[in-house]
Structure formats: structure tokens, C-alpha cells
Amino acid sequence: MRLDKFLCDMQIGTRSQVKGFIKKGLVSVNDIIVKKSDFQLDEEKDNVCYMGQSLSYQKLYYYMLYKPAGVVTATKDSQEPTVMTLLLDARGKGLFPVGRLDKDTEGLLLITNDGELAHNLLSPGKHVDKTYYVECAGDITDSNIRQLEVGVDIGDTALTLPAKVNLLSQSKGRYSMELTIIEGRFHQVKRMIQAVGGTVTYLRRLSMGTLYLDSTLQKGAYRPLTEQEIMDLNN
Ligand code: URA
């Protein structure tokens, strides 16, 4: 790989910026300053340093974002701010959100450029658990809970697949629960609650597969996944 491409991939700067850095002698390969942008290196083995800092080549990047309400889950949108505007400093080319949260939904969103992992997490046949904290208006009965657990008609050809319900509170026409679903249909949680006579007033995703929203993360903030979290997701 060319040295300037390597530095671009590492998000050190644009192609013309990194060419300037190389010319200025800010880049070394295996402790020798290299001033040619087209220098060929082995990105797996060579030790490239920029301003004395070693850069280890990483192709795939993984971030956990605490999505706030008010941003859309897309890489680009001509009208609205997207989740990607919250990750401006993140490294990694071709990052995208894995799955979709509604504009008013908050919580865990995985952002990566690992297409294979995204496919595995989203593939309908994989039945990956997604747990949501849900606040609702209305009343819920034991029979409604059983309906959610068995499968409800949300207007699609098939009933929803069995969900897990953990009712947390219920009083004065309001209730809250943790709901775990294994599909990812459009507006699924809102439509499931509607199917049992309620209305979702607040929705936050808590987990996706083995990945849990970090309780120390502020709304709108993100962090890279740990090695362990990446390994667990891939298993
Ligand atoms: N279900 C919904 O209804 N909305 C979301 O954002 C996620 C799941």
C-alpha cells in the first residue's frame, strides 16, 4: 500500500494534507523518515510513525453511540442531522449505523464499517435479541403481556415472533417495561404496543445481542468498542 493512502485510511488527513506531512518529514517507516508519498509499505508489518506516534493499521472500526432523540439514523440526509454528525472525530472509512432507530428513539446504536458483522446482526434468520426500555400511555393487562410474549398482529403478513416482557411499573394510565424482540421490523416496538392498546411515549434501546449500552456514556456521546465487546459480537 502507498504511504499516503495508509495515512489517509488512518484519517491523519486528506490525500493532499498527508502528502504535505510526508514532504515535511513528519512521517517515518521503521524509524527512517520517508519523504515520498508513493513509498510502498506492508501495512501489516511496517511500523509507520506520524510525528513520532506509531500508527497501527486497522481496517475495521466499531463504536457504540448513545443516540439522542432528534437525529436520524442514516449516513446522509439532506434535511435532518444524522447520527454520523455525532461521530465527526471517529476514525474509519465507510462507517455506517447498524440497523435503524427512529428519530425520537434514544439508546444504543452500533456504528461500524464491518459489513459482515452488520449483516450477521441484522439478518432476519439470526434472531438477535434487542432489548428496549419502553414507557407507554394506556393500561396493560396480563393478557396483553401474554399476547406480546406469544406474538401480535401489527398489520404484517405474519404475527411478531415471541418477545420477552419485563413489566417495571404501572399506574394511572402509564406503564413501563423492558421488551426484548428478536426481529427488526419497521417501528416494531411502537406497533406492538399499539396492537395491545397502548402508545409508546419514550423508547430507549438498551442492548443488541451481546452489546449493552454503556451506562457511563452521556446522551449523544460515543466510544470505541472494547476488544472483548467486538469478540463477543462476532461469536
Ligand atoms: N421499534 C420502534 O418502534 N422504534 C425504534 O426506533 C426501534 C424499535
Short mmCIF file of C-alpha atoms and ligand atoms in Angstrom, two decimals:
data_model
loop_
_atom_site.label_atom_id
_atom_site.label_comp_id
_atom_site.label_asym_id
_atom_site.label_seq_id
_atom_site.Cartn_x
_atom_site.Cartn_y
_atom_site.Cartn_z
CA MET A 1 0.00 0.00 0.00
CA ARG A 2 1.15 3.56 -0.73
CA LEU A 3 2.25 5.58 2.28
CA ASP A 4 -0.13 8.46 1.54
CA LYS A 5 -3.09 6.06 1.22
CA PHE A 6 -2.15 4.41 4.50
CA LEU A 7 -2.14 7.79 6.26
CA CYS A 8 -5.48 8.73 4.67
CA ASP A 9 -7.01 5.44 5.77
CA MET A 10 -5.74 6.18 9.26
CA GLN A 11 -7.59 9.52 8.99
CA ILE A 12 -4.43 11.56 9.50
CA GLY A 13 -5.64 13.98 6.81
CA THR A 14 -6.81 14.34 3.25
CA ARG A 15 -4.63 12.97 0.46
CA SER A 16 -3.11 16.43 -0.21
CA GLN A 17 -2.63 17.14 3.53
CA VAL A 18 -0.80 13.86 4.14
CA LYS A 19 1.40 14.46 1.10
CA GLY A 20 2.42 17.75 2.77
CA PHE A 21 3.12 15.98 6.09
CA ILE A 22 5.27 13.41 4.28
CA LYS A 23 7.23 16.14 2.44
CA LYS A 24 7.84 17.96 5.73
CA GLY A 25 9.47 14.83 7.15
CA LEU A 26 6.78 14.15 9.76
CA VAL A 27 6.40 10.50 8.76
CA SER A 28 8.77 7.61 9.33
CA VAL A 29 8.64 3.96 8.33
CA ASN A 30 10.60 1.59 10.53
CA ASP A 31 12.35 4.58 12.14
CA ILE A 32 13.52 6.08 8.83
CA ILE A 33 11.97 9.37 7.65
CA VAL A 34 10.30 8.79 4.29
CA LYS A 35 9.58 11.81 2.09
CA LYS A 36 7.95 10.04 -0.86
CA SER A 37 4.17 9.75 -0.86
CA ASP A 38 4.23 6.78 -3.22
CA PHE A 39 6.54 4.78 -0.92
CA GLN A 40 5.20 1.21 -0.81
CA LEU A 41 4.80 -0.35 2.60
CA ASP A 42 3.46 -3.51 4.13
CA GLU A 43 0.68 -2.20 6.34
CA GLU A 44 0.59 -5.41 8.36
CA LYS A 45 4.30 -5.40 9.24
CA ASP A 46 5.89 -1.97 8.83
CA ASN A 47 5.92 0.47 11.71
CA VAL A 48 4.66 3.82 10.47
CA CYS A 49 5.01 6.84 12.77
CA TYR A 50 3.39 10.23 12.33
CA MET A 51 5.01 12.94 14.44
CA GLY A 52 6.68 10.22 16.46
CA GLN A 53 3.43 8.35 17.16
CA SER A 54 3.18 4.79 15.96
CA LEU A 55 0.07 4.05 13.85
CA SER A 56 -1.13 0.51 13.81
CA TYR A 57 -3.21 -0.23 10.75
CA GLN A 58 -6.80 -1.01 11.47
CA LYS A 59 -9.37 -1.52 8.74
CA LEU A 60 -12.46 -2.22 10.78
CA TYR A 61 -13.78 0.17 13.39
CA TYR A 62 -16.54 -0.25 15.94
CA TYR A 63 -18.26 2.42 18.03
CA MET A 64 -21.12 2.49 20.47
CA LEU A 65 -23.21 5.66 20.20
CA TYR A 66 -25.77 6.75 22.77
CA LYS A 67 -28.20 8.07 20.18
CA PRO A 68 -30.17 11.07 21.41
CA ALA A 69 -33.64 11.92 20.12
CA GLY A 70 -33.74 14.38 17.22
CA VAL A 71 -31.18 12.82 14.89
CA VAL A 72 -31.97 10.41 12.09
CA THR A 73 -30.30 7.03 11.68
CA ALA A 74 -28.71 7.44 8.27
CA THR A 75 -25.30 8.19 6.84
CA LYS A 76 -26.64 11.21 4.91
CA ASP A 77 -29.80 13.26 4.92
CA SER A 78 -30.48 16.48 3.07
CA GLN A 79 -32.93 17.82 5.68
CA GLU A 80 -32.06 16.48 9.11
CA PRO A 81 -28.95 15.94 11.25
CA THR A 82 -27.86 12.32 11.14
CA VAL A 83 -26.22 10.13 13.78
CA MET A 84 -23.00 10.40 11.78
CA THR A 85 -22.72 14.10 12.64
CA LEU A 86 -22.15 12.96 16.24
CA LEU A 87 -19.12 10.90 15.21
CA LEU A 88 -17.14 13.56 13.39
CA ASP A 89 -13.89 12.69 15.17
CA ALA A 90 -14.26 8.93 14.75
CA ARG A 91 -11.68 7.07 12.70
CA GLY A 92 -12.58 4.60 10.00
CA LYS A 93 -13.68 4.93 6.42
CA GLY A 94 -17.17 3.97 5.36
CA LEU A 95 -18.75 3.94 8.82
CA PHE A 96 -22.50 3.31 8.96
CA PRO A 97 -25.13 2.63 11.62
CA VAL A 98 -26.15 -0.99 12.13
CA GLY A 99 -29.93 -1.05 11.94
CA ARG A 100 -32.24 1.84 12.47
CA LEU A 101 -33.64 3.70 15.44
CA ASP A 102 -36.49 6.16 14.87
CA LYS A 103 -35.71 9.87 15.11
CA ASP A 104 -37.39 10.08 18.53
CA THR A 105 -35.81 6.84 19.85
CA GLU A 106 -32.72 7.01 22.04
CA GLY A 107 -30.12 4.49 23.05
CA LEU A 108 -27.62 2.00 21.79
CA LEU A 109 -26.52 2.28 18.19
CA LEU A 110 -23.57 0.36 16.81
CA ILE A 111 -21.59 2.25 14.17
CA THR A 112 -19.02 0.32 12.19
CA ASN A 113 -17.56 -0.29 8.75
CA ASP A 114 -17.69 -4.06 9.26
CA GLY A 115 -20.32 -5.11 6.72
CA GLU A 116 -20.15 -8.77 7.61
CA LEU A 117 -20.86 -8.16 11.29
CA ALA A 118 -23.72 -5.81 10.38
CA HIS A 119 -25.20 -8.45 8.11
CA ASN A 120 -24.99 -11.06 10.85
CA LEU A 121 -26.64 -8.81 13.41
CA LEU A 122 -29.45 -7.69 11.10
CA SER A 123 -30.13 -10.86 9.18
CA PRO A 124 -33.76 -11.87 9.96
CA GLY A 125 -32.77 -15.52 10.33
CA LYS A 126 -30.28 -14.79 13.14
CA HIS A 127 -32.88 -13.63 15.67
CA VAL A 128 -30.54 -11.31 17.53
CA ASP A 129 -32.07 -10.03 20.80
CA LYS A 130 -32.75 -6.31 21.02
CA THR A 131 -33.90 -5.03 24.40
CA TYR A 132 -35.73 -1.72 24.78
CA TYR A 133 -36.80 0.30 27.76
CA VAL A 134 -40.33 1.40 26.88
CA GLU A 135 -42.63 3.96 28.52
CA CYS A 136 -46.23 3.84 27.44
CA ALA A 137 -49.56 5.59 27.88
CA GLY A 138 -52.51 3.30 28.49
CA ASP A 139 -53.13 0.29 30.65
CA ILE A 140 -51.69 -3.14 30.17
CA THR A 141 -53.26 -6.38 31.33
CA ASP A 142 -51.73 -9.79 31.98
CA SER A 143 -53.47 -10.96 28.83
CA ASN A 144 -51.81 -8.13 26.81
CA ILE A 145 -48.43 -9.19 28.18
CA ARG A 146 -49.09 -12.77 27.16
CA GLN A 147 -50.07 -11.54 23.68
CA LEU A 148 -46.74 -9.71 23.32
CA GLU A 149 -44.94 -12.81 24.57
CA VAL A 150 -46.66 -15.06 22.08
CA GLY A 151 -46.88 -12.75 19.05
CA VAL A 152 -49.15 -9.91 17.99
CA ASP A 153 -50.69 -8.75 14.72
CA ILE A 154 -49.07 -5.47 13.74
CA GLY A 155 -50.55 -5.45 10.25
CA ASP A 156 -47.88 -7.52 8.53
CA THR A 157 -48.46 -10.90 6.94
CA ALA A 158 -47.08 -12.73 9.98
CA LEU A 159 -47.52 -12.16 13.71
CA THR A 160 -44.48 -10.84 15.56
CA LEU A 161 -42.17 -13.52 16.89
CA PRO A 162 -42.32 -14.19 20.65
CA ALA A 163 -40.97 -11.32 22.76
CA LYS A 164 -39.88 -11.12 26.39
CA VAL A 165 -41.67 -8.65 28.64
CA ASN A 166 -40.46 -7.38 31.99
CA LEU A 167 -43.13 -5.03 33.33
CA LEU A 168 -41.39 -2.43 35.51
CA SER A 169 -44.20 -0.15 36.62
CA GLN A 170 -47.86 0.51 36.05
CA SER A 171 -50.06 3.26 37.48
CA LYS A 172 -52.58 5.89 36.42
CA GLY A 173 -52.73 5.04 32.73
CA ARG A 174 -48.98 4.78 32.30
CA TYR A 175 -46.65 1.81 32.34
CA SER A 176 -43.05 0.97 31.61
CA MET A 177 -41.34 -2.25 30.64
CA GLU A 178 -38.26 -3.85 29.19
CA LEU A 179 -39.19 -5.51 25.94
CA THR A 180 -36.88 -7.90 24.12
CA ILE A 181 -37.61 -8.64 20.49
CA ILE A 182 -35.73 -10.83 18.04
CA GLU A 183 -36.78 -9.12 14.83
CA GLY A 184 -36.25 -5.64 13.45
CA ARG A 185 -39.43 -4.66 11.69
CA PHE A 186 -40.24 -1.03 10.90
CA HIS A 187 -41.42 0.79 14.09
CA GLN A 188 -41.78 -2.64 15.61
CA VAL A 189 -41.96 -1.75 19.30
CA LYS A 190 -44.38 1.11 18.74
CA ARG A 191 -46.61 -1.07 16.61
CA MET A 192 -46.52 -3.93 19.11
CA ILE A 193 -47.60 -1.64 21.93
CA GLN A 194 -50.29 -0.16 19.71
CA ALA A 195 -51.52 -3.68 18.96
CA VAL A 196 -52.23 -4.14 22.67
CA GLY A 197 -53.96 -0.78 23.00
CA GLY A 198 -51.11 1.42 24.27
CA THR A 199 -48.96 4.24 22.91
CA VAL A 200 -45.19 4.45 23.28
CA THR A 201 -44.22 7.77 24.83
CA TYR A 202 -40.49 7.07 25.25
CA LEU A 203 -38.19 4.44 23.78
CA ARG A 204 -34.56 3.64 24.50
CA ARG A 205 -32.56 0.69 23.17
CA LEU A 206 -30.54 -0.95 25.91
CA SER A 207 -28.84 -3.81 24.11
CA MET A 208 -28.30 -5.57 20.83
CA GLY A 209 -27.06 -9.13 21.00
CA THR A 210 -24.17 -9.18 23.47
CA LEU A 211 -23.65 -5.41 23.29
CA TYR A 212 -25.05 -3.28 26.11
CA LEU A 213 -25.39 0.48 26.25
CA ASP A 214 -22.56 1.74 28.48
CA SER A 215 -24.22 3.39 31.49
CA THR A 216 -21.34 5.88 31.77
CA LEU A 217 -21.91 7.19 28.24
CA GLN A 218 -23.65 10.58 28.01
CA LYS A 219 -26.51 11.04 25.56
CA GLY A 220 -25.01 11.97 22.17
CA ALA A 221 -21.58 10.59 23.11
CA TYR A 222 -19.80 7.59 21.65
CA ARG A 223 -16.83 5.37 22.43
CA PRO A 224 -14.92 2.64 20.59
CA LEU A 225 -15.95 -0.90 21.48
CA THR A 226 -13.53 -2.86 23.63
CA GLU A 227 -11.72 -5.88 22.18
CA GLN A 228 -13.95 -8.08 24.32
CA GLU A 229 -17.15 -6.45 23.04
CA ILE A 230 -16.00 -6.94 19.43
CA MET A 231 -15.09 -10.57 20.10
CA ASP A 232 -18.43 -11.26 21.81
CA LEU A 233 -20.38 -9.74 18.92
CA ASN A 234 -18.50 -11.91 16.45
CA ASN A 235 -19.11 -15.14 18.35
N1 URA B 1 -39.02 -0.08 17.45
C1 URA B 1 -39.58 1.13 17.19
O1 URA B 1 -40.78 1.26 17.14
N2 URA B 1 -38.75 2.16 17.02
C2 URA B 1 -37.39 2.08 17.10
O2 URA B 1 -36.71 3.08 16.94
C3 URA B 1 -36.86 0.81 17.36
C4 URA B 1 -37.67 -0.26 17.53
#
